Amino acid sequence: MRRLKMELKQTMDMYSTACREALTAKQKAQELQQWKLDEERRLEEAQLAEEAAMATVERERAKSRAAIAHAEAAQRIAEMEAQKRITAELRVLKETEEKKKVLDTLAQTDVRYRRYTIEEIEAATERFSESRKIGGGGYGPVYKGILDHTPVAIKVLRPDATQGRSQFQQEVEILSCIRHPNMVLLLGACPEFGCLVYEYMANGSLDDRLLCRGNTPPLSWQARFRIVAEIGTGLLFLHQSKPEPLVHRDLKPGNILLDRNFVSKISDVGLARLVPPSVADSITQYRMTSTAGTFCYIDPEYQQTGMLGIKSDIYSLGIMLLQIITAKPPMGLTHHISKAIEKGTFAEMLDPAVPDWPVEEAQTFAKLALNCAELRRKDRPDLGSDVLPELNRLRTLAEESLQQLAGTEEA
């Protein structure tokens, strides 16, 4: 029994030891499993971090490539702009030299107009006396003088006028080739000193007469309707000139002159341009790099695109027609007239210096002028088929009114 107890005790001790070892082994296995999981997590985090780093590197490389490409493109554009500027400067220089050659040749050989010497011009203007000065513009002053026992207006090119020399050449070339009752007549020139000699227009500009400068009496509505028909006739003559149409580019009351009988004539064609009936974009002559003309009268499409056409003059004509019946400044005039017609207050817009306006006919006239001043060129009427017939109708109305007044006075 003692032996059995001892063996049982030994067996129990061995079992306890085995249990403790098994428990220890289990704990070590759990720790080992936890370590394995921790290592796998750390490995996964390291892989994610590596992938993120690689993605960042790739993004930075893409940014760098884009920046390099942008810099190269900017450099190419800068080189192209520099080349364009050089080409433009060379073209301007070449054109200037060609114009100078043409003008010099013109001064020596042209027989289409009377040539005056500078001594004759100085004598006619009393050496350009201020008392002889009757006007001026961007090109230079205008003087009244006497040449060949005839009153004349002498336009003198300013030495510092940037576009004056080319405008002088343009005006001589155009006016020496055209003759029309409603175009100012070029009598002669002194090309060596940039002087143009015109017929003298005793009643000044339409702008002066609309504003009654010098306390002159206001123009009657009959005279105004006759004048607008004359302007339209002269402008159509320019637009139908051969072999190519002429666009005036600077129509305004200040460039409409009146002779002693108040017959109106278009002046200042120095800005005019020859425009073929069908203009190709490849011909840069007709896409102007900078617009010319007077603010408020410039065709908005021409101002935005540089593309010139005969309907550019129609816009200017529309603004001028509105001024002729209102004697108001051109700024915002189309808006004010449109609103007045809508509200039924159009009669209030008419020049109050004329007491007997035929309001209904004047309103029809104003609507035609507004059509001419449409912002889009394609919306403007045709001068020959739409505008001029209506202006001639109004001229006939004015003539009939004058005949009735004359008959009444005789009776």
CSV table of C-alpha atoms in Angstrom, one decimal, residues 225 314-315 317-319 321-323 325-326 333-334 336-347 349-350 358-375 379-382 386-387 390-391 393-394:
chain,number,residue,atom,x,y,z
A,225,PHE,CA,-34.2,115.9,-95.3
A,314,ILE,CA,-24.0,102.3,-92.7
A,315,TYR,CA,-23.7,102.2,-88.9
A,317,LEU,CA,-24.7,106.9,-91.2
A,318,GLY,CA,-27.4,105.7,-88.8
A,319,ILE,CA,-25.9,107.6,-85.9
A,321,LEU,CA,-29.0,110.6,-89.3
A,322,LEU,CA,-30.3,110.6,-85.7
A,323,GLN,CA,-28.2,113.6,-84.9
A,325,ILE,CA,-33.1,115.4,-86.6
A,326,THR,CA,-32.2,115.8,-82.9
A,333,LEU,CA,-28.5,108.4,-78.8
A,334,THR,CA,-29.8,105.1,-80.3
A,336,HIS,CA,-32.7,107.3,-76.0
A,337,ILE,CA,-34.5,107.4,-79.4
A,338,SER,CA,-35.6,103.7,-79.1
A,339,LYS,CA,-37.0,104.4,-75.6
A,340,ALA,CA,-38.8,107.5,-76.7
A,341,ILE,CA,-40.5,105.7,-79.6
A,342,GLU,CA,-41.6,102.9,-77.2
A,343,LYS,CA,-43.0,105.4,-74.7
A,344,GLY,CA,-44.7,107.6,-77.4
A,345,THR,CA,-42.5,110.6,-76.5
A,346,PHE,CA,-40.5,110.7,-79.8
A,347,ALA,CA,-41.6,114.3,-80.6
A,349,MET,CA,-36.4,114.1,-79.0
A,350,LEU,CA,-36.7,116.3,-82.1
A,358,PRO,CA,-43.6,116.5,-89.6
A,359,VAL,CA,-43.5,114.1,-86.6
A,360,GLU,CA,-44.8,111.0,-88.2
A,361,GLU,CA,-42.4,111.2,-91.1
A,362,ALA,CA,-39.5,112.1,-88.7
A,363,GLN,CA,-40.4,109.0,-86.7
A,364,THR,CA,-40.3,106.8,-89.8
A,365,PHE,CA,-36.9,108.4,-90.6
A,366,ALA,CA,-35.7,107.7,-87.0
A,367,LYS,CA,-36.7,104.0,-87.3
A,368,LEU,CA,-34.7,103.7,-90.5
A,369,ALA,CA,-31.7,105.3,-88.8
A,370,LEU,CA,-32.0,102.9,-85.9
A,371,ASN,CA,-32.0,100.0,-88.4
A,372,CYS,CA,-28.8,101.4,-89.9
A,373,ALA,CA,-27.2,101.5,-86.4
A,374,GLU,CA,-27.9,97.8,-85.6
A,375,LEU,CA,-25.0,96.3,-83.7
A,379,ASP,CA,-29.1,93.3,-89.5
A,380,ARG,CA,-28.4,96.6,-91.2
A,381,PRO,CA,-30.3,97.6,-94.4
A,382,ASP,CA,-28.7,97.9,-97.9
A,386,ASP,CA,-33.4,100.1,-98.7
A,387,VAL,CA,-32.0,103.3,-97.3
A,390,GLU,CA,-36.6,106.3,-98.4
A,391,LEU,CA,-34.2,109.2,-98.1
A,393,ARG,CA,-38.8,110.0,-100.7
A,394,LEU,CA,-38.2,112.3,-97.8
